[in-house]
Short mmCIF file of C-alpha atoms in Angstrom, two decimals:
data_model
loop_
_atom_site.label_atom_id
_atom_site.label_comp_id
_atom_site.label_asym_id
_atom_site.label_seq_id
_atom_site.Cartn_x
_atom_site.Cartn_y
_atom_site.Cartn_z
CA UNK A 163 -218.33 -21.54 70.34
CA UNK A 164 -219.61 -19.47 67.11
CA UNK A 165 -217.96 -16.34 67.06
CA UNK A 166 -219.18 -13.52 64.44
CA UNK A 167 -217.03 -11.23 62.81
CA UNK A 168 -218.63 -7.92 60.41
CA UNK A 169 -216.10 -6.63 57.82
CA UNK A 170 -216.88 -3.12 57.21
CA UNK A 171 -215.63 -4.09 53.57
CA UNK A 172 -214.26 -7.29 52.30
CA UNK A 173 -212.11 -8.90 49.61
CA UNK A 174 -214.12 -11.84 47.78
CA UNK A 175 -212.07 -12.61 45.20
CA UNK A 176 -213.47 -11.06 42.64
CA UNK A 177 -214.41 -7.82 44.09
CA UNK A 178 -214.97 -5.45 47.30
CA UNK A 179 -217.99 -6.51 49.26
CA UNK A 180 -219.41 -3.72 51.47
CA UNK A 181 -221.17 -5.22 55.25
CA UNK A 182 -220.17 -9.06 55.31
CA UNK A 183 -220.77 -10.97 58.14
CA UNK A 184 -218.77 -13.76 58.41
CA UNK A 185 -219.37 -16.81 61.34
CA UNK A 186 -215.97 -18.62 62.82
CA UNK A 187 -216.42 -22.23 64.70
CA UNK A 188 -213.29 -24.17 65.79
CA UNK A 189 -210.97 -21.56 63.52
CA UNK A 190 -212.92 -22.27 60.28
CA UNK A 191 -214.99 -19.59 58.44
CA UNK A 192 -218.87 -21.73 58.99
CA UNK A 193 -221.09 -18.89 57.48
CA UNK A 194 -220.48 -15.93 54.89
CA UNK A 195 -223.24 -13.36 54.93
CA UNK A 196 -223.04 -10.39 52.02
CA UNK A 197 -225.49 -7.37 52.23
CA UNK A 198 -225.30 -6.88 56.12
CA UNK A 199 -225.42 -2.88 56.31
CA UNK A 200 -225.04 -2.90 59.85
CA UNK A 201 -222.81 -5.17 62.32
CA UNK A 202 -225.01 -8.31 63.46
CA UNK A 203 -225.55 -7.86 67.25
CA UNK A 204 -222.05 -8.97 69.42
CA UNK A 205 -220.22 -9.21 65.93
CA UNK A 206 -216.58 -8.01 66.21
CA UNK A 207 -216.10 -4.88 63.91
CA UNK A 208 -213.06 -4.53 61.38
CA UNK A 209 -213.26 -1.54 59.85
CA UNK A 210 -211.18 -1.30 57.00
CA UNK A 211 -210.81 -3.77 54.08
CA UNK A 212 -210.58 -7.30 55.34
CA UNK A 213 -208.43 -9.74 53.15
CA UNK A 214 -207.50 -13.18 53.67
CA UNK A 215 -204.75 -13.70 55.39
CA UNK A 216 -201.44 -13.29 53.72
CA UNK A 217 -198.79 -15.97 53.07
CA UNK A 218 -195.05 -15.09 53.15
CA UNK A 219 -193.66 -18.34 51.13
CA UNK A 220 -189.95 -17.55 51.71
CA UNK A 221 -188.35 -16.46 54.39
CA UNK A 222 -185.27 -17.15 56.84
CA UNK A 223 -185.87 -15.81 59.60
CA UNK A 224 -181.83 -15.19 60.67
CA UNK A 225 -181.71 -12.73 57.91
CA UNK A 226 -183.30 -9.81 59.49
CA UNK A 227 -180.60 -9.45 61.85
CA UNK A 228 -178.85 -8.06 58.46
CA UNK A 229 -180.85 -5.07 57.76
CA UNK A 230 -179.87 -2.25 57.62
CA UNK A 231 -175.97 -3.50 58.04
CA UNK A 232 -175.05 -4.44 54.66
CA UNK A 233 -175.86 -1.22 52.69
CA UNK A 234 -172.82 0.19 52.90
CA UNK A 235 -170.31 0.30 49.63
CA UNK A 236 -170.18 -1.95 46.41
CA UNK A 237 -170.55 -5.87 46.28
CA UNK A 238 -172.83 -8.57 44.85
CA UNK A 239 -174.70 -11.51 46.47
CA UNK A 240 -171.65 -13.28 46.94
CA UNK A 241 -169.96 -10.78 49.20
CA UNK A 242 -173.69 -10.04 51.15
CA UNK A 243 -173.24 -14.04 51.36
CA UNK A 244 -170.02 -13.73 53.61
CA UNK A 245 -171.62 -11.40 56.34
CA UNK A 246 -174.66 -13.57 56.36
CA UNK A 247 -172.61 -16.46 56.99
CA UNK A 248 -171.02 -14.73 60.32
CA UNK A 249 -174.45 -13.97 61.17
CA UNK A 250 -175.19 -17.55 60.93
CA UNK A 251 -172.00 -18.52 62.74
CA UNK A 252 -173.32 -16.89 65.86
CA UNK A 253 -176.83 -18.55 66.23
CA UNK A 254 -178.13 -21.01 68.93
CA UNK A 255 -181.51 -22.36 69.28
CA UNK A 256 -182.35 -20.45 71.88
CA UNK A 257 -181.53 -17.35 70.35
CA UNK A 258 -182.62 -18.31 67.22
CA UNK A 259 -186.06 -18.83 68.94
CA UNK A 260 -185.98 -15.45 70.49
CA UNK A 261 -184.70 -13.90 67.06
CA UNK A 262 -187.47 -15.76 65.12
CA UNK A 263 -190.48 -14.92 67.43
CA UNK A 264 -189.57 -11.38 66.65
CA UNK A 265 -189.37 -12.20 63.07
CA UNK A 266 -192.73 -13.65 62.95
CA UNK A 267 -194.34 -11.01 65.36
CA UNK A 268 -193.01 -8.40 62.98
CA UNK A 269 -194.96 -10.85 59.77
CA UNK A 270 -198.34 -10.53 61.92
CA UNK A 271 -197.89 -6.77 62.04
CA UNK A 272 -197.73 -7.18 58.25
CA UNK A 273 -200.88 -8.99 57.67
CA UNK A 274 -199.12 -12.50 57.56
CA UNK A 275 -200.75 -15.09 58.66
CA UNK A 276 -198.43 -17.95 57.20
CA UNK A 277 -194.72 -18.36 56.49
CA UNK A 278 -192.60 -20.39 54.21
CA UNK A 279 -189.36 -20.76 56.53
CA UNK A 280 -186.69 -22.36 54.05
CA UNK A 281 -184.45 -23.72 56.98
CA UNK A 282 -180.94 -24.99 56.66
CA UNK A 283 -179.38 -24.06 59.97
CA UNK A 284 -179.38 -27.42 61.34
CA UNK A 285 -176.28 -28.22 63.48
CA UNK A 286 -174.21 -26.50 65.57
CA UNK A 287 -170.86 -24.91 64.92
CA UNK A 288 -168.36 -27.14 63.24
CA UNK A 289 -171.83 -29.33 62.12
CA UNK A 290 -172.33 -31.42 65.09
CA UNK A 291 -175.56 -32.09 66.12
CA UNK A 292 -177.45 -30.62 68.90
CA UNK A 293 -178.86 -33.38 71.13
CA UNK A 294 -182.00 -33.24 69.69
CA UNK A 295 -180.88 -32.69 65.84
CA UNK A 296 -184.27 -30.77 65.13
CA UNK A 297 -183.11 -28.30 67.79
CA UNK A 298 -183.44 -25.44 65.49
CA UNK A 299 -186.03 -26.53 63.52
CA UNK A 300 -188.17 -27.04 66.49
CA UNK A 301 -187.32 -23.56 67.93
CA UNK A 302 -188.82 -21.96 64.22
CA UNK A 303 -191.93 -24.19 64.91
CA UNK A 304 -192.01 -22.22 68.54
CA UNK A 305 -191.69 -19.33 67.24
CA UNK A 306 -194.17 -19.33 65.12
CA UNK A 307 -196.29 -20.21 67.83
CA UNK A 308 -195.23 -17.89 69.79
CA UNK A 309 -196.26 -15.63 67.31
CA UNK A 310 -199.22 -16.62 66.51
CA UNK A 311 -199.24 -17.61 63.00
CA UNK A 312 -198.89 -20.58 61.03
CA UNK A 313 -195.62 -22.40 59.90
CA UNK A 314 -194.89 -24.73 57.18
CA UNK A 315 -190.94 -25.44 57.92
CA UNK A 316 -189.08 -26.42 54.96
CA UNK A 317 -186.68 -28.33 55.90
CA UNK A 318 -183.56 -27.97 53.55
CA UNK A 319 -180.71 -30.28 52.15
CA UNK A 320 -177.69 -28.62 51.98
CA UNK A 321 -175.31 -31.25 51.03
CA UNK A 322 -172.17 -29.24 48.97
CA UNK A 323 -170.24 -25.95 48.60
CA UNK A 324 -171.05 -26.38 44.49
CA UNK A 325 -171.07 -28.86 41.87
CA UNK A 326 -168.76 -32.06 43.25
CA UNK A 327 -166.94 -29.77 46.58
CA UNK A 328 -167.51 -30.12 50.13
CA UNK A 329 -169.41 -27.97 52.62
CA UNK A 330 -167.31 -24.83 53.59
CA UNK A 331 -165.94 -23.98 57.12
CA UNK A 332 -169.43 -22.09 57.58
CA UNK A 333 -171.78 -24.12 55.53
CA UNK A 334 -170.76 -27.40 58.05
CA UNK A 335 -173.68 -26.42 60.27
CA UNK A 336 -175.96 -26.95 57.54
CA UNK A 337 -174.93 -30.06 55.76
CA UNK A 338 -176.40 -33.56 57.05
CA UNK A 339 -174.20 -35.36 54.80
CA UNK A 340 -176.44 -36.93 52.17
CA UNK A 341 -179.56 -36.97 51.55
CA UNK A 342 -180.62 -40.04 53.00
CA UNK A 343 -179.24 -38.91 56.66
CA UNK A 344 -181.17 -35.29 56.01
CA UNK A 345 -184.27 -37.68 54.81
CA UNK A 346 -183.69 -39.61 58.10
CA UNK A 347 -183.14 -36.44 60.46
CA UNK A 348 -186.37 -34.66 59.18
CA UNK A 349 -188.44 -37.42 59.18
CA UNK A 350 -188.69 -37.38 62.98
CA UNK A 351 -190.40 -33.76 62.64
CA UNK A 352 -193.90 -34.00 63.70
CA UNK A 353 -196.93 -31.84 62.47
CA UNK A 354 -199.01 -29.81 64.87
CA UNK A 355 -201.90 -27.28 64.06
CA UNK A 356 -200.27 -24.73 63.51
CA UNK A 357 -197.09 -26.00 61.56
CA UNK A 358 -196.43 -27.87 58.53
CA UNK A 359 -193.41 -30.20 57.74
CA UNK A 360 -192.01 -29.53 53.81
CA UNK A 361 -188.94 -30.41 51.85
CA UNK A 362 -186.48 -27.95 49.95
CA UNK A 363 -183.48 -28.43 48.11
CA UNK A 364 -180.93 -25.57 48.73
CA UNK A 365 -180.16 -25.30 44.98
CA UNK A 366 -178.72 -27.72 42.41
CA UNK A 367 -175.04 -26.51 43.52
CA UNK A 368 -175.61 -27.63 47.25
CA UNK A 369 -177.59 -30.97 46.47
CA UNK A 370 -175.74 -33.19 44.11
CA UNK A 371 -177.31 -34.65 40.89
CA UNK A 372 -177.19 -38.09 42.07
CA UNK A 373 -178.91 -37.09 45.33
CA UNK A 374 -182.00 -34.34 43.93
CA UNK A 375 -184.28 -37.68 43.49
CA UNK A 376 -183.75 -38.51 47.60
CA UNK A 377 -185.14 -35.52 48.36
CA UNK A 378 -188.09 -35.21 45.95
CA UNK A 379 -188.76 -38.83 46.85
CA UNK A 380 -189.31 -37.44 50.08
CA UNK A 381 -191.80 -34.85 49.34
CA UNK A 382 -193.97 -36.70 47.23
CA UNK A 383 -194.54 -39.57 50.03
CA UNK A 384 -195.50 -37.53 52.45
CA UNK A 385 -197.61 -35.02 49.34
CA UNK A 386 -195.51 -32.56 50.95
CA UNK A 387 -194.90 -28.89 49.66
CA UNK A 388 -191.00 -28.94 48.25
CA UNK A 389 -189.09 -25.59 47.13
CA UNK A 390 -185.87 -24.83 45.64
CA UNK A 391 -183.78 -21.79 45.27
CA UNK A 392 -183.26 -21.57 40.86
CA UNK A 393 -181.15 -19.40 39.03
CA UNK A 394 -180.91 -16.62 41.27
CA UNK A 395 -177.41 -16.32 40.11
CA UNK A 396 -175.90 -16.61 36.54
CA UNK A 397 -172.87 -17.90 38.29
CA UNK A 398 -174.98 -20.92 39.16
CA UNK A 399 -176.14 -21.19 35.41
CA UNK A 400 -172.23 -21.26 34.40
CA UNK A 401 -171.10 -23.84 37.08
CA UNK A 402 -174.43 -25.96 36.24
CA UNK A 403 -173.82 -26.18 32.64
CA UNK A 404 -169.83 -26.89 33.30
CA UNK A 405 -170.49 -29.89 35.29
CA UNK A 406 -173.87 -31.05 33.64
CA UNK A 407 -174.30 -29.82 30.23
CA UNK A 408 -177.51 -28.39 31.38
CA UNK A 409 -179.43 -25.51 32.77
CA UNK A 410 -180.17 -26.13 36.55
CA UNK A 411 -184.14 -26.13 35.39
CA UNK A 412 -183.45 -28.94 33.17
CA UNK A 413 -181.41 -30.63 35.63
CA UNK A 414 -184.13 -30.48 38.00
CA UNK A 415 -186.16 -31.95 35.91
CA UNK A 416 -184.37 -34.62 35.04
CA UNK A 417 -183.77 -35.64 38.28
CA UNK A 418 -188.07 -35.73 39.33
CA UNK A 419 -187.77 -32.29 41.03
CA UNK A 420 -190.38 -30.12 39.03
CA UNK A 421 -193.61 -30.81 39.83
CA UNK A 422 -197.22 -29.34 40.82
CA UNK A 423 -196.32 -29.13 44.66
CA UNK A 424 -192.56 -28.04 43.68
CA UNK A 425 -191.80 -24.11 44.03
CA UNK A 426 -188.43 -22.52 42.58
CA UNK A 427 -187.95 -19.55 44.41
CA UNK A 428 -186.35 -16.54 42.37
CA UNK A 429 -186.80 -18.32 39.06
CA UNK A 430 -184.66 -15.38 38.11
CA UNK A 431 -182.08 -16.32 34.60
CA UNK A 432 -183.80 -18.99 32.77
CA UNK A 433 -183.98 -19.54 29.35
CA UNK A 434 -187.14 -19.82 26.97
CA UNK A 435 -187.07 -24.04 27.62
CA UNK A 436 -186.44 -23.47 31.58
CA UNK A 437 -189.94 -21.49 31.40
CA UNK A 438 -191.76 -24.03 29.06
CA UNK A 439 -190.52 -27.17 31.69
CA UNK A 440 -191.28 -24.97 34.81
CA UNK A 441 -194.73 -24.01 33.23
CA UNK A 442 -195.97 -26.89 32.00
CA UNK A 443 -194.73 -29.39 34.62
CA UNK A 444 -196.90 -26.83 37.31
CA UNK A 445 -194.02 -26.09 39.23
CA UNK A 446 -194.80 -22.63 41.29
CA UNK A 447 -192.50 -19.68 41.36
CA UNK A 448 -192.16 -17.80 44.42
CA UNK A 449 -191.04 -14.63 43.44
CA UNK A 450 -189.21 -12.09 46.05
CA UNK A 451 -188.65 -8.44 44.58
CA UNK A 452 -187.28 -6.52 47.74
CA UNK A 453 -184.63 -9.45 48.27
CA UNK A 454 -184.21 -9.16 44.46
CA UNK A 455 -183.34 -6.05 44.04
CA UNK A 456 -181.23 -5.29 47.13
CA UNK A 457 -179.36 -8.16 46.35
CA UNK A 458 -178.98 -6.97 42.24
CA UNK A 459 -179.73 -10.07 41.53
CA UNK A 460 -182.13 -9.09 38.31
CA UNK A 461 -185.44 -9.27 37.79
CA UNK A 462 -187.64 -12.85 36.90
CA UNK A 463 -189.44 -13.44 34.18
CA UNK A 464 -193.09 -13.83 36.30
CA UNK A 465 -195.35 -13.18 33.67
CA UNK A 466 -193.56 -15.18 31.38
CA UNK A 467 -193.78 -17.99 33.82
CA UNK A 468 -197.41 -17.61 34.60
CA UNK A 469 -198.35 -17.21 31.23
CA UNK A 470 -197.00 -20.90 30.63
CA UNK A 471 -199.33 -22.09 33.70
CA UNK A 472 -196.76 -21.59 37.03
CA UNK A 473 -198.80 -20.47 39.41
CA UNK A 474 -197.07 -17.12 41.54
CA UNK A 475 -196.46 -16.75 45.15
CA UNK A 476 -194.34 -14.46 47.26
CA UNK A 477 -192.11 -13.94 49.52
CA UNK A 478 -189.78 -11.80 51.70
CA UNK A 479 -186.42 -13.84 51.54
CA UNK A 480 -183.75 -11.79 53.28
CA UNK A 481 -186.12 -9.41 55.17
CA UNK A 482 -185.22 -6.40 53.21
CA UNK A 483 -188.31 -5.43 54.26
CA UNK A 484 -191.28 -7.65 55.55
CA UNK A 485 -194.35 -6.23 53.42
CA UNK A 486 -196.51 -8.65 51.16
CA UNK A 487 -198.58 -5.75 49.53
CA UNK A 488 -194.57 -4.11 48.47
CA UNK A 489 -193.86 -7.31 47.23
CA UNK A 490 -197.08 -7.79 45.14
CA UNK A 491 -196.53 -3.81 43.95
CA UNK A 492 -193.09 -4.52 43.35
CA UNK A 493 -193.63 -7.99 40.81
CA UNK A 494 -196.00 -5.42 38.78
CA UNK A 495 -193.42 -2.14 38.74
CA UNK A 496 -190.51 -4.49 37.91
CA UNK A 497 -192.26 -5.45 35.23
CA UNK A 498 -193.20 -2.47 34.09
CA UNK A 499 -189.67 -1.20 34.06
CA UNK A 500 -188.23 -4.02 32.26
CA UNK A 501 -191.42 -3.85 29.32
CA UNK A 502 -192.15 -0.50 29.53
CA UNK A 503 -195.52 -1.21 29.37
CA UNK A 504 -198.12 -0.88 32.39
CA UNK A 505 -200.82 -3.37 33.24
CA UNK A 506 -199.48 -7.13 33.69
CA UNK A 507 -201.21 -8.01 36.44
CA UNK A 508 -204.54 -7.08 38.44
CA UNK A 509 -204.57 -6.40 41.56
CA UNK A 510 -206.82 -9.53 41.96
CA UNK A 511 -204.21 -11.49 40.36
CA UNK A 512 -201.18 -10.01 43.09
CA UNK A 513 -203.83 -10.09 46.13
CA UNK A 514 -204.31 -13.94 44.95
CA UNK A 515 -200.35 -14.26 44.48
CA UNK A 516 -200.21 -13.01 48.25
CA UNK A 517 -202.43 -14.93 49.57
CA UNK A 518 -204.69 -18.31 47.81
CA UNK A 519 -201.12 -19.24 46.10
CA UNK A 520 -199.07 -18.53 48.78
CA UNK A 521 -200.82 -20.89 51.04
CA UNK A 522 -201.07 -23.23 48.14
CA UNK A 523 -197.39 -23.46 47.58
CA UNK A 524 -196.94 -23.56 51.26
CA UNK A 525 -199.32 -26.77 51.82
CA UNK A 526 -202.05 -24.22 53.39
CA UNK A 527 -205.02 -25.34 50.59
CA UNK A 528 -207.73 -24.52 53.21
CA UNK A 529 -206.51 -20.80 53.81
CA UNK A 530 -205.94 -18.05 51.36
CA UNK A 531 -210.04 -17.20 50.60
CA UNK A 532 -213.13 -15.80 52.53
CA UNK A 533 -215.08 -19.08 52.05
CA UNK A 534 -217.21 -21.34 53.88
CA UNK A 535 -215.05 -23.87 55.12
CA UNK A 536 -211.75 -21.88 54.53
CA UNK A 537 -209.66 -21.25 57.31
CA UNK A 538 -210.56 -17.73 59.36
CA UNK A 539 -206.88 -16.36 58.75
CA UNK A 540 -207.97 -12.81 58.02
CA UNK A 541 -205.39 -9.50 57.02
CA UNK A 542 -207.58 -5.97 57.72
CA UNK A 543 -206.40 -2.98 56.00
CA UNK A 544 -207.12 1.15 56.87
CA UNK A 545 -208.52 2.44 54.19
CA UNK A 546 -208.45 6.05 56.49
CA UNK A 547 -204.61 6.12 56.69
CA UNK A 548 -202.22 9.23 54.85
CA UNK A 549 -201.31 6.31 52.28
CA UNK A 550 -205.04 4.88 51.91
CA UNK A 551 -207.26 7.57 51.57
CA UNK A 552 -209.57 9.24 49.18
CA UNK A 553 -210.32 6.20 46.59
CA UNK A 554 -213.68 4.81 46.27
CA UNK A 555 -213.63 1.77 48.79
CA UNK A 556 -215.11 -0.44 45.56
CA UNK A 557 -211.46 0.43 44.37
CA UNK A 558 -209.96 -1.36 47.66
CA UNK A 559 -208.07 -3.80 45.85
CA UNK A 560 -205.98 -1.60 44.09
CA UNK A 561 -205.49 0.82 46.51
CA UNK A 562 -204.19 -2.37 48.94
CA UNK A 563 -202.00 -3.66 46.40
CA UNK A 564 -200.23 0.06 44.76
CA UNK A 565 -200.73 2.10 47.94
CA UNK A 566 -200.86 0.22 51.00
CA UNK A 567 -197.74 -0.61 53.52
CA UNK A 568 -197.45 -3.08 56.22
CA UNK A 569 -198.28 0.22 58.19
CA UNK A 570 -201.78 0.35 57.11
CA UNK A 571 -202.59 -2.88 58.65
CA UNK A 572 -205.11 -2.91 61.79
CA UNK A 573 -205.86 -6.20 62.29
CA UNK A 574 -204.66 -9.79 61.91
CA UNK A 575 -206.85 -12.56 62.96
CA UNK A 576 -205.72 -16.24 62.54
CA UNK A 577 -207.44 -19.54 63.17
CA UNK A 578 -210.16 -16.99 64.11
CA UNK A 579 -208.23 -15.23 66.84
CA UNK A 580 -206.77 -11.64 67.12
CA UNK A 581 -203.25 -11.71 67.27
CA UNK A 582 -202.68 -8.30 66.02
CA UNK A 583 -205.77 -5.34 66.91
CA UNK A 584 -205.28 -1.79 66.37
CA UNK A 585 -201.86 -2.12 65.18
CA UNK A 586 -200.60 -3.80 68.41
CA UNK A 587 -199.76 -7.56 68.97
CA UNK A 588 -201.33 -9.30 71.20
CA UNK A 589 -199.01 -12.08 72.22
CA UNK A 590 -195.68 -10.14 71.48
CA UNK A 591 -196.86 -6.96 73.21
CA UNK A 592 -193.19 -4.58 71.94
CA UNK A 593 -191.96 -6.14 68.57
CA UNK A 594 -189.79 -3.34 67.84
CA UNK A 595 -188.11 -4.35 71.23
CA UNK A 596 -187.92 -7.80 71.02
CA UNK A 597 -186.39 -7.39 67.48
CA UNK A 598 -183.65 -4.71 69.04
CA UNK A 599 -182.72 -7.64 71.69
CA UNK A 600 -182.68 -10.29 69.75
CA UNK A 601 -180.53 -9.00 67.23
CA UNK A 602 -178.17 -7.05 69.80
CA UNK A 603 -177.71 -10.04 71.36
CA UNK A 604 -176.31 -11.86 68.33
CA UNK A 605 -173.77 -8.74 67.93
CA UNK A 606 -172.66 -9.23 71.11
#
């Protein structure tokens, strides 16, 4: 069955298209029609500016049981570490299901249409496993489904405490071991249509040197997207170069870990050589400002890195806030602060950051474009809205990318199906509810 949508105005690429008609078979974009100045009879109507769908390529999910409860007094990211370890603590799959749905409901609302879920809660308490040891891993994958949006699940090795010391008390539940029994454990995760299976090494402090090549080994036979978490800390810069000699980049890349379906995540304190090896090895960056910057943990050198050919992607980490287009807004104005100059990237450039290279770096090739043959994963924004109006709608890029909020989104169609109209989700009908139980219930 053909089904026809007509965006009122629609993001190309390049520019805003006015009256497009687009055609949807089997959850693939079959027909793009330009220059349609009224909707094609029994065409559904998004008015607003219709984008592709956006990608989120980082999150964990647990982590927005945290807002709004770690704002209070002084600290750094290793103190916000300890709470988010007792928030771990209290996790089961079931709840972790129910907290992720939520999670991923809340993404929808947002325009997402894809998430990066960097997941490391394997076992349970103590690090035994569950009966099935892809218990929580599988209820992510239902979640998403339940959602209605894609997953690609990247399953993480989480082998150390740091550089040659053993899991802690609380980091038991993620560790497998080595990296041949994660390799073995992960392998038995099976692919569906709507989810993904990837790779991701926690960081060079919780994967030992000797063990980095298990794990890329892993990616590359399957051509499977793998991430890792780099530099985010200057601490982890010190403790690299104490035990190796070596900036964790270089480490990585020693070890086979950089790559052109790799993506370091924060990319945050590197030197001028970490940017050339990242760069011209095609690794990705996945850059997450709100996490960033509630966290303190600095600001990346993006441009830098994209300058030297790593392609940019982002994400919402910790959950700060879940907004791609404050994300995308937030990569500029960082920059901006730190250069004092304006102007670093379009807003074709962060729109394609949010969405084409987000799916990229996710495994998601087919989605990210209004194409012929792309995946219909579609993100409509109001261009009527307190925040949105008065540019000219030709200027709908821009006012998307420094203007727009989650807030403004109306619609969020994926695999050619509404899961969000008018603001309100369609499988998960009370998000703010679901959220407020889910995350009650691990306080309790």
């Amino acid at each position: 069955m053909t089904r026809t949508y007509w965006l009122e105005h629609a993001w190309l690429g390049t520019h805003v298209e006015p009256g497009v008609a687009i055609d949807v078979t089997d959850g693939r974009i079959t027909a793009v029609r330009q220059g349609t100045g009224t909707p094609p009879p029994g065409a559904e109507i998004l008015r607003g500016l219709t984008l592709p769908g956006l990608a989120n390529a980082h999150s964990h999910a647990f982590h927005r049981a945290l807002r709004g409860t770690v704002q209070v007094g002084s600290g750094t990211f290793w103190t916000w570490r300890e709470v988010m370890y007792a928030t771990a603590d209290r996790l089961s799959p079931d709840s972790y299901h129910a907290l992720a749905r939520a999670v991923y409901a809340e993404m929808a609302l947002a325009g997402v249409t894809a998430v990066g879920e960097f997941h490391y809660l394997h076992h349970a308490p103590g690090g035994t496993p569950y009966a099935d040891p892809n218990a929580m891993g599988e209820a992510l994958i239902a979640a998403a489904a339940d959602a209605g949006i894609r997953i690609t699940l990247l399953d993480t090795a989480y082998l150390s405490s740091g550089f040659g010391q053993p899991p802690d008390t609380h980091q038991l539940r993620f560790c497998d071991g080595s990296a041949d029994a994660w390799a073995e454990r992960c392998s038995v995760l099976k692919e569906r249509d709507h989810a993904r299976i990837g790779a991701a090494v926690h960081s060079v402090r919780a994967v030992p040197a000797d063990q980095l090549a298990t794990v890329a080994r892993w990616a590359e036979e399957r051509r499977a997207p793998l991430h890792v978490h780099l530099s985010e800390q200057t601490a982890e810069n010190d403790a690299c170069r104490a035990a190796h000699g070596c900036t964790p980049t270089r480490l990585l890349a020693e070890h086979g870990v950089l790559g052109p379906r790799t993506t370091g995540v924060h990319n945050t304190h590197l030197t001028d050589e970490d940017i050339a090896l990242i760069g011209g090895s095609g690794t990705g960056t996945c850059m997450c400002p709100t996490t960033e910057r509630d966290l303190a943990d600095g600001i990346g050198p993006a441009a830098a890195l994209q300058r030297q050919g790593s392609p940019l992607s982002l994400g919402s980490d910790s959950h700060a806030v879940i907004d791609l287009f404050e994300e995308a807004r937030a990569m500029e104005l960082n920059e901006r602060l730190r250069t004092r100059t304006r102007g670093h990237w379009t807003a074709a450039a962060l729109l394609r950051a949010a969405s084409a290279d987000g799916h990229a770096a996710l495994g998601w090739d087919e989605a990210g474009a209004i194409g012929t043959g792309a995946l219909a994963d579609l993100t409509t924004v109001a261009l009527d809205s307190v925040r949105t109006a008065g540019p000219l709608p030709a200027l709908g890029a821009e006012t998307a990318v420094f203007a727009a909020t989650a807030a403004d989104v109306r619609h969020t169609i994926v695999g050619g199906r509404h899961v969000v109209r008018d603001g309100v989700h369609a499988l998960v009908p009370d998000v703010p509810q679901a959220l407020a139980r889910a995350v009650e219930a691990l306080r309790a």
